Tab-separated table of C-alpha atoms in Angstrom:
chain	number	residue	atom	x	y	z
A	1	UNK	CA	136.507	128.009	89.800
A	2	UNK	CA	137.304	125.343	92.369
A	3	UNK	CA	139.415	122.472	91.479
A	4	UNK	CA	137.317	119.311	90.470
A	5	UNK	CA	138.575	117.430	93.586
A	6	UNK	CA	137.732	120.053	95.937
A	7	UNK	CA	134.298	120.931	97.206
A	8	UNK	CA	133.087	124.637	97.495
A	9	UNK	CA	132.354	126.235	100.794
A	10	UNK	CA	128.557	126.179	100.166
A	11	UNK	CA	128.852	122.303	99.544
A	12	UNK	CA	130.774	121.656	102.738
A	13	UNK	CA	128.373	123.757	104.718
A	14	UNK	CA	125.486	121.600	103.304
A	15	UNK	CA	127.072	118.173	104.004
A	16	UNK	CA	128.327	118.970	107.599
A	17	UNK	CA	124.402	118.919	108.948
A	18	UNK	CA	124.027	115.593	106.848
A	19	UNK	CA	127.129	114.115	108.385
A	20	UNK	CA	126.062	115.042	111.752
A	21	UNK	CA	122.566	113.850	111.470
A	22	UNK	CA	123.749	110.391	110.110
A	23	UNK	CA	126.256	110.058	113.018
A	24	UNK	CA	123.428	111.057	115.600
A	25	UNK	CA	121.013	108.441	113.744
A	26	UNK	CA	123.750	105.505	113.974
A	27	UNK	CA	124.581	106.530	117.414
A	28	UNK	CA	120.838	106.293	118.513
A	29	UNK	CA	120.469	102.828	116.641
A	30	UNK	CA	123.662	101.707	118.348
A	31	UNK	CA	122.139	102.709	121.865
A	32	UNK	CA	118.909	101.253	120.911
A	33	UNK	CA	120.406	98.011	120.043
A	34	UNK	CA	122.485	97.831	123.126
A	35	UNK	CA	119.479	98.759	125.321
A	36	UNK	CA	117.675	95.777	123.481
A	37	UNK	CA	120.104	93.257	123.857
A	38	UNK	CA	121.138	94.046	127.559
A	39	UNK	CA	117.939	95.445	129.118
A	40	UNK	CA	115.315	93.435	127.445
A	41	UNK	CA	117.052	90.060	127.216
A	42	UNK	CA	115.602	86.884	128.439
A	43	UNK	CA	118.309	86.443	130.574
A	44	UNK	CA	119.707	88.671	133.606
A	45	UNK	CA	122.885	89.277	135.104
A	46	UNK	CA	124.387	86.008	133.937
A	47	UNK	CA	127.439	84.462	135.488
A	48	UNK	CA	130.297	83.351	133.515
A	49	UNK	CA	130.869	79.603	133.123
A	50	UNK	CA	133.947	77.530	132.544
A	51	UNK	CA	133.058	74.621	130.097
A	52	UNK	CA	135.420	71.539	130.111
A	53	UNK	CA	137.930	71.928	127.165
A	54	UNK	CA	137.844	69.111	124.610
A	55	UNK	CA	141.175	67.911	126.331
A	56	UNK	CA	139.341	66.969	129.241
A	57	UNK	CA	138.057	63.781	127.780
A	58	UNK	CA	141.525	62.785	126.347
A	59	UNK	CA	141.965	60.271	129.256
A	60	UNK	CA	138.780	58.493	128.061
A	61	UNK	CA	139.692	57.454	124.344
A	62	UNK	CA	136.931	57.592	121.968
A	63	UNK	CA	135.674	54.274	120.843
A	64	UNK	CA	132.476	54.648	118.933
A	65	UNK	CA	130.854	51.801	120.416
A	66	UNK	CA	127.462	53.638	120.248
A	67	UNK	CA	127.779	53.322	116.440
A	68	UNK	CA	127.283	49.559	116.688
A	69	UNK	CA	123.583	49.698	118.349
A	70	UNK	CA	120.475	48.009	117.125
A	71	UNK	CA	117.755	50.387	116.320
A	72	UNK	CA	114.594	49.294	118.237
A	73	UNK	CA	111.107	50.913	116.777
A	74	UNK	CA	113.179	52.784	114.194
A	75	UNK	CA	110.627	55.323	112.653
A	76	UNK	CA	107.834	54.901	115.310
A	77	UNK	CA	109.489	56.610	118.260
A	78	UNK	CA	109.990	60.441	117.872
A	79	UNK	CA	113.072	61.558	120.105
A	80	UNK	CA	112.595	58.986	122.926
A	81	UNK	CA	114.047	60.902	126.008
A	82	UNK	CA	114.180	58.304	128.875
A	83	UNK	CA	113.373	54.705	129.021
A	84	UNK	CA	112.072	52.285	131.876
A	85	UNK	CA	111.340	48.521	132.195
A	86	UNK	CA	108.731	46.734	134.235
A	87	UNK	CA	108.699	43.456	135.845
A	88	UNK	CA	107.662	41.445	132.795
A	89	UNK	CA	110.670	43.059	130.604
A	90	UNK	CA	108.252	45.571	128.718
A	91	UNK	CA	110.211	48.688	127.900
A	92	UNK	CA	108.384	52.154	128.075
A	93	UNK	CA	109.276	55.482	126.584
A	94	UNK	CA	107.806	58.815	126.489
A	95	UNK	CA	108.087	60.414	123.032
A	96	UNK	CA	107.734	64.111	121.592
A	97	UNK	CA	104.489	63.511	120.003
A	98	UNK	CA	102.795	62.896	123.235
A	99	UNK	CA	102.656	59.144	123.358
A	100	UNK	CA	103.657	56.654	126.174
A	101	UNK	CA	104.882	53.729	123.998
A	102	UNK	CA	105.606	50.244	125.072
A	103	UNK	CA	108.242	48.082	123.230
A	104	UNK	CA	107.652	44.318	123.763
A	105	UNK	CA	110.111	41.459	123.631
A	106	UNK	CA	108.849	40.340	120.290
A	107	UNK	CA	110.111	43.451	118.754
A	108	UNK	CA	106.453	45.162	118.426
A	109	UNK	CA	105.937	48.763	119.429
A	110	UNK	CA	102.472	49.670	121.077
A	111	UNK	CA	100.886	53.020	121.383
A	112	UNK	CA	99.814	52.745	124.803
A	113	UNK	CA	98.701	56.074	126.128
A	114	UNK	CA	98.220	59.546	124.333
A	115	UNK	CA	99.085	62.287	126.993
A	116	UNK	CA	99.064	65.046	124.083
A	117	UNK	CA	101.692	67.726	123.971
A	118	UNK	CA	105.515	67.407	123.675
A	119	UNK	CA	106.563	68.082	127.137
A	120	UNK	CA	107.153	64.530	128.450
A	121	UNK	CA	110.659	63.953	129.911
A	122	UNK	CA	111.644	61.303	132.548
A	123	UNK	CA	109.792	58.238	133.367
A	124	UNK	CA	109.713	55.419	135.834
A	125	UNK	CA	107.765	52.005	136.323
A	126	UNK	CA	106.128	51.462	139.735
A	127	UNK	CA	106.196	48.275	141.848
A	128	UNK	CA	102.322	48.296	141.888
A	129	UNK	CA	102.181	48.744	138.079
A	130	UNK	CA	101.781	51.680	135.865
A	131	UNK	CA	104.002	54.557	135.011
A	132	UNK	CA	105.122	57.763	136.706
A	133	UNK	CA	105.973	60.495	134.015
A	134	UNK	CA	107.519	64.083	134.500
A	135	UNK	CA	105.411	66.482	132.223
A	136	UNK	CA	107.401	69.870	132.069
A	137	UNK	CA	103.938	71.666	131.863
A	138	UNK	CA	101.835	69.522	134.164
A	139	UNK	CA	104.176	68.271	136.756
A	140	UNK	CA	104.469	64.763	137.960
A	141	UNK	CA	101.810	62.315	136.435
A	142	UNK	CA	100.732	58.710	137.401
A	143	UNK	CA	99.908	56.820	134.094
A	144	UNK	CA	97.785	53.472	134.380
A	145	UNK	CA	95.437	51.297	132.259
A	146	UNK	CA	92.698	53.391	133.798
A	147	UNK	CA	94.027	56.793	132.918
A	148	UNK	CA	96.394	59.683	133.984
A	149	UNK	CA	96.426	61.494	137.531
A	150	UNK	CA	98.502	64.492	138.314
A	151	UNK	CA	100.346	63.536	141.597
A	152	UNK	CA	102.163	66.884	141.962
A	153	UNK	CA	101.593	70.250	140.262
A	154	UNK	CA	102.760	72.670	142.813
A	155	UNK	CA	105.262	72.742	145.861
A	156	UNK	CA	105.076	75.415	148.463
A	157	UNK	CA	102.278	77.023	146.775
A	158	UNK	CA	104.493	77.545	143.419
A	159	UNK	CA	103.605	75.745	140.234
A	160	UNK	CA	106.051	72.701	139.341
A	161	UNK	CA	107.110	74.113	135.736
A	162	UNK	CA	109.862	71.916	134.625
A	163	UNK	CA	109.683	68.192	136.061
A	164	UNK	CA	112.721	66.505	134.441
A	165	UNK	CA	113.302	63.003	136.122
A	166	UNK	CA	111.797	60.742	138.707
A	167	UNK	CA	112.496	57.353	140.759
A	168	UNK	CA	110.611	55.450	142.994
A	169	UNK	CA	111.789	54.368	146.303
A	170	UNK	CA	110.491	50.799	147.946
A	171	UNK	CA	108.239	52.719	150.189
A	172	UNK	CA	106.418	54.181	147.319
A	173	UNK	CA	107.972	57.859	147.686
A	174	UNK	CA	108.849	59.580	144.410
A	175	UNK	CA	112.028	61.426	144.052
A	176	UNK	CA	111.981	63.959	141.209
A	177	UNK	CA	113.976	66.829	139.802
A	178	UNK	CA	112.982	70.421	138.607
A	179	UNK	CA	115.597	71.438	136.139
A	180	UNK	CA	114.672	75.259	136.310
A	181	UNK	CA	112.102	77.366	137.985
A	182	UNK	CA	112.687	80.252	135.597
A	183	UNK	CA	112.993	78.664	132.094
A	184	UNK	CA	111.131	75.824	130.446
A	185	UNK	CA	111.875	73.002	128.227
A	186	UNK	CA	111.699	74.805	124.846
A	187	UNK	CA	114.243	77.365	126.057
A	188	UNK	CA	116.172	75.450	128.356
A	189	UNK	CA	119.379	76.796	126.987
A	190	UNK	CA	118.708	80.202	128.436
A	191	UNK	CA	119.313	78.410	131.858
A	192	UNK	CA	122.733	77.370	130.760
A	193	UNK	CA	123.549	81.074	129.446
A	194	UNK	CA	122.462	82.667	132.476
A	195	UNK	CA	124.163	79.891	134.655
A	196	UNK	CA	122.185	80.573	137.900
A	197	UNK	CA	121.161	77.632	140.086
A	198	UNK	CA	117.292	77.415	139.542
A	199	UNK	CA	116.880	73.600	140.091
A	200	UNK	CA	115.429	71.710	142.920
A	201	UNK	CA	115.236	68.198	143.876
A	202	UNK	CA	111.571	67.139	145.445
A	203	UNK	CA	110.105	64.328	147.095
A	204	UNK	CA	106.433	63.250	146.641
A	205	UNK	CA	104.796	61.131	149.521
A	206	UNK	CA	101.781	59.115	148.452
A	207	UNK	CA	100.387	58.626	151.549
A	208	UNK	CA	100.291	62.069	152.574
A	209	UNK	CA	99.778	63.265	149.200
A	210	UNK	CA	102.272	66.053	149.868
A	211	UNK	CA	105.347	67.209	147.899
A	212	UNK	CA	108.594	68.625	149.796
A	213	UNK	CA	111.886	70.135	148.724
A	214	UNK	CA	114.995	68.234	149.476
A	215	UNK	CA	117.373	70.458	147.933
A	216	UNK	CA	117.483	73.908	146.105
A	217	UNK	CA	119.810	75.895	144.236
A	218	UNK	CA	120.869	73.246	141.918
A	219	UNK	CA	122.422	73.983	138.402
A	220	UNK	CA	119.831	72.538	136.130
A	221	UNK	CA	118.983	69.353	138.246
A	222	UNK	CA	118.551	66.511	135.706
A	223	UNK	CA	118.709	62.625	136.342
A	224	UNK	CA	118.012	61.213	139.688
A	225	UNK	CA	118.812	57.575	140.883
A	226	UNK	CA	118.488	55.884	144.131
A	227	UNK	CA	121.543	53.737	145.381
A	228	UNK	CA	121.043	50.020	145.633
A	229	UNK	CA	120.339	49.930	149.269
A	230	UNK	CA	118.368	53.196	148.994
A	231	UNK	CA	120.824	54.948	151.389
A	232	UNK	CA	121.396	57.860	149.214
A	233	UNK	CA	120.339	59.721	145.985
A	234	UNK	CA	122.256	60.941	143.246
A	235	UNK	CA	121.061	63.946	141.463
A	236	UNK	CA	122.941	65.316	138.317
A	237	UNK	CA	123.639	68.995	137.987
A	238	UNK	CA	124.113	69.508	134.263
A	239	UNK	CA	126.030	72.647	133.733
A	240	UNK	CA	128.135	72.348	136.898
A	241	UNK	CA	129.395	68.902	135.132
A	242	UNK	CA	128.662	66.887	138.551
A	243	UNK	CA	126.405	64.765	140.271
A	244	UNK	CA	125.636	65.082	143.962
A	245	UNK	CA	125.098	62.596	146.456
A	246	UNK	CA	122.129	63.252	148.999
A	247	UNK	CA	122.198	60.834	152.013
A	248	UNK	CA	118.618	59.350	153.160
A	249	UNK	CA	119.626	56.983	155.740
A	250	UNK	CA	122.466	56.936	158.437
A	251	UNK	CA	124.493	59.226	160.726
A	252	UNK	CA	124.716	61.321	157.395
A	253	UNK	CA	120.942	61.475	156.637
A	254	UNK	CA	120.094	64.920	155.149
A	255	UNK	CA	123.650	65.773	154.188
A	256	UNK	CA	124.741	66.237	150.454
A	257	UNK	CA	128.292	65.861	149.135
A	258	UNK	CA	129.834	65.552	145.567
A	259	UNK	CA	129.398	62.100	143.945
A	260	UNK	CA	131.381	62.876	140.953
A	261	UNK	CA	132.696	66.032	139.412
A	262	UNK	CA	134.956	67.518	136.527
A	263	UNK	CA	132.861	65.351	133.880
A	264	UNK	CA	133.709	65.978	130.391
A	265	UNK	CA	130.199	66.636	129.469
A	266	UNK	CA	127.004	67.907	131.130
A	267	UNK	CA	125.235	64.794	133.116
A	268	UNK	CA	121.714	64.138	131.903
A	269	UNK	CA	119.897	61.093	132.949
A	270	UNK	CA	121.328	58.398	135.618
A	271	UNK	CA	120.299	55.009	136.085
A	272	UNK	CA	121.186	52.482	138.645
A	273	UNK	CA	122.713	49.155	137.007
A	274	UNK	CA	122.214	45.757	138.455
A	275	UNK	CA	125.430	45.743	139.957
A	276	UNK	CA	125.083	48.726	141.977
A	277	UNK	CA	127.045	51.106	139.703
A	278	UNK	CA	125.438	53.949	137.645
A	279	UNK	CA	125.085	54.753	133.887
A	280	UNK	CA	125.066	58.394	133.158
A	281	UNK	CA	124.380	60.011	129.733
A	282	UNK	CA	126.733	63.147	129.075
A	283	UNK	CA	125.945	66.022	126.842
A	284	UNK	CA	128.405	68.463	124.899
A	285	UNK	CA	126.716	71.751	125.962
A	286	UNK	CA	128.709	73.935	123.448
A	287	UNK	CA	129.659	73.310	119.756
A	288	UNK	CA	133.505	73.026	119.334
A	289	UNK	CA	134.972	76.476	119.245
A	290	UNK	CA	132.017	78.230	120.750
A	291	UNK	CA	132.995	77.648	124.312
A	292	UNK	CA	134.152	81.029	124.770
A	293	UNK	CA	130.422	82.515	124.658
A	294	UNK	CA	130.010	81.245	127.907
A	295	UNK	CA	132.927	83.232	129.519
A	296	UNK	CA	131.602	86.502	128.440
A	297	UNK	CA	128.718	88.318	129.599
A	298	UNK	CA	128.360	90.297	126.515
A	299	UNK	CA	128.161	87.403	124.447
A	300	UNK	CA	125.812	85.678	126.385
A	301	UNK	CA	123.399	88.772	126.140
A	302	UNK	CA	123.811	88.732	122.488
A	303	UNK	CA	123.302	84.926	122.072
A	304	UNK	CA	120.149	84.803	124.099
A	305	UNK	CA	118.359	87.309	121.880
A	306	UNK	CA	118.718	84.976	118.938
A	307	UNK	CA	117.189	81.410	118.413
A	308	UNK	CA	119.544	81.036	115.389
A	309	UNK	CA	122.837	81.756	117.493
A	310	UNK	CA	121.612	79.584	120.118
A	311	UNK	CA	121.283	76.689	117.760
A	312	UNK	CA	124.713	77.524	116.335
A	313	UNK	CA	126.439	77.695	120.126
A	314	UNK	CA	124.384	74.579	121.400
A	315	UNK	CA	126.499	71.257	120.877
A	316	UNK	CA	124.163	68.722	122.413
A	317	UNK	CA	123.340	67.132	118.942
A	318	UNK	CA	127.093	66.796	117.811
A	319	UNK	CA	127.922	63.406	119.544
A	320	UNK	CA	126.817	60.953	122.354
A	321	UNK	CA	128.821	59.869	125.272
A	322	UNK	CA	127.521	57.382	128.256
A	323	UNK	CA	129.628	56.515	131.344
A	324	UNK	CA	129.381	53.753	133.804
A	325	UNK	CA	130.555	54.745	137.410
A	326	UNK	CA	130.906	52.690	140.533
A	327	UNK	CA	129.120	53.462	143.888
A	328	UNK	CA	132.369	55.553	144.872
A	329	UNK	CA	131.993	57.775	141.614
A	330	UNK	CA	134.949	56.102	139.812
A	331	UNK	CA	134.514	55.676	136.143
A	332	UNK	CA	134.513	52.164	134.771
A	333	UNK	CA	133.552	52.278	131.277
A	334	UNK	CA	132.661	54.873	128.585
A	335	UNK	CA	131.065	54.264	125.256
A	336	UNK	CA	130.594	57.134	122.543
A	337	UNK	CA	129.637	58.092	119.023
A	338	UNK	CA	132.143	60.898	118.677
A	339	UNK	CA	130.767	62.229	115.569
A	340	UNK	CA	127.096	61.492	115.973
A	341	UNK	CA	127.004	59.203	113.007
A	342	UNK	CA	124.453	56.744	114.465
A	343	UNK	CA	123.524	58.261	117.872
A	344	UNK	CA	123.642	61.978	119.146
A	345	UNK	CA	122.004	63.653	122.000
A	346	UNK	CA	121.861	60.529	124.090
A	347	UNK	CA	119.976	61.256	127.100
A	348	UNK	CA	119.626	58.161	128.962
A	349	UNK	CA	121.264	54.756	129.327
A	350	UNK	CA	119.247	51.779	131.070
A	351	UNK	CA	121.029	48.339	131.698
A	352	UNK	CA	118.744	45.444	131.474
A	353	UNK	CA	119.576	41.805	130.552
A	354	UNK	CA	123.209	42.385	129.630
A	355	UNK	CA	122.325	45.158	127.200
A	356	UNK	CA	122.302	48.904	127.334
A	357	UNK	CA	119.061	50.702	126.055
A	358	UNK	CA	119.586	54.347	124.924
A	359	UNK	CA	117.173	57.188	124.703
A	360	UNK	CA	117.926	60.378	122.748
A	361	UNK	CA	116.354	63.731	121.844
A	362	UNK	CA	117.746	63.432	118.274
A	363	UNK	CA	116.625	59.740	117.015
A	364	UNK	CA	113.432	58.100	116.013
A	365	UNK	CA	114.523	54.877	117.715
A	366	UNK	CA	115.845	53.488	120.975
A	367	UNK	CA	119.350	51.837	120.731
A	368	UNK	CA	120.237	48.612	122.049
A	369	UNK	CA	124.021	47.889	122.872
A	370	UNK	CA	125.070	44.423	123.932
A	371	UNK	CA	127.402	45.072	126.787
A	372	UNK	CA	129.978	42.478	125.714
A	373	UNK	CA	131.366	45.271	123.467
A	374	UNK	CA	133.462	46.831	126.101
């Protein structure tokens, strides 16, 4: 009789095929999962990306000034991404429930126009009245008391699928960004994971009713602003942590150069201030400790397959930061909410009558900050 701690030859001969079958099954499963992750991923051949380390903002000490904001329209504004103001001092914002809302000086909030959907982003008021709106689904829209008109839905025969921000020139020309030609609003983080430049800067000519391309191959083209003299445009490249200057006039017309780079966060919207400087909202693109994901192709493929992992890695809702830079790209001021206690995911900052008005995709109000705080 065989000892109790030993198996008989017949048992061993029976187990060998089972072990072999299990090993083969596990190998097939591993191969299947690998194929699923790498070959059926929503991203393709991602580039590695070096995100700024936490220490990169150490020379801009945290101050939590954004925790002092007055909350305008609290509870009535669902994720007001951008803000604009007209000649009468009325504030406009587009919300995630499809409304264009107006905030009057007496504090009241008006449901002005319903555009339906949750795809409204950058806006700007026009000199003739009305509002220009970036709709990531429909393109560039003009909204007036009489209704809504689609100004630009295609460029060079291709659909404009992610219009992001817009500004009007004194001649009526509209300059606007397309964040990505591959990914959309609801899966924008995949653009960051793939890290390939699918963004564009476009110009709409209202007299010719034509849309043309000014710049291509931009890294998630985001905020757009004109200089005070309208001799150049500034466009933000979110995951390159920089803004570009594109010349519209003079000997350098048509040329592009870096306006500011090495930012400690991804630049979102940018707005011209009354003194000729610019306000830029900065995003924390990765949760603390998860920056390494962007330096590994395998990790990028894995994260891209899971919305839960994307939410874990995505850090935009953790804090809020805005900076003020002069016309030479020198940083003058920085305001933040380092822990996101009051404001987080600030996407735009507009200066008007000595106050800063702050839009966010993570609040139900517009923040109003007196500029005497700093």
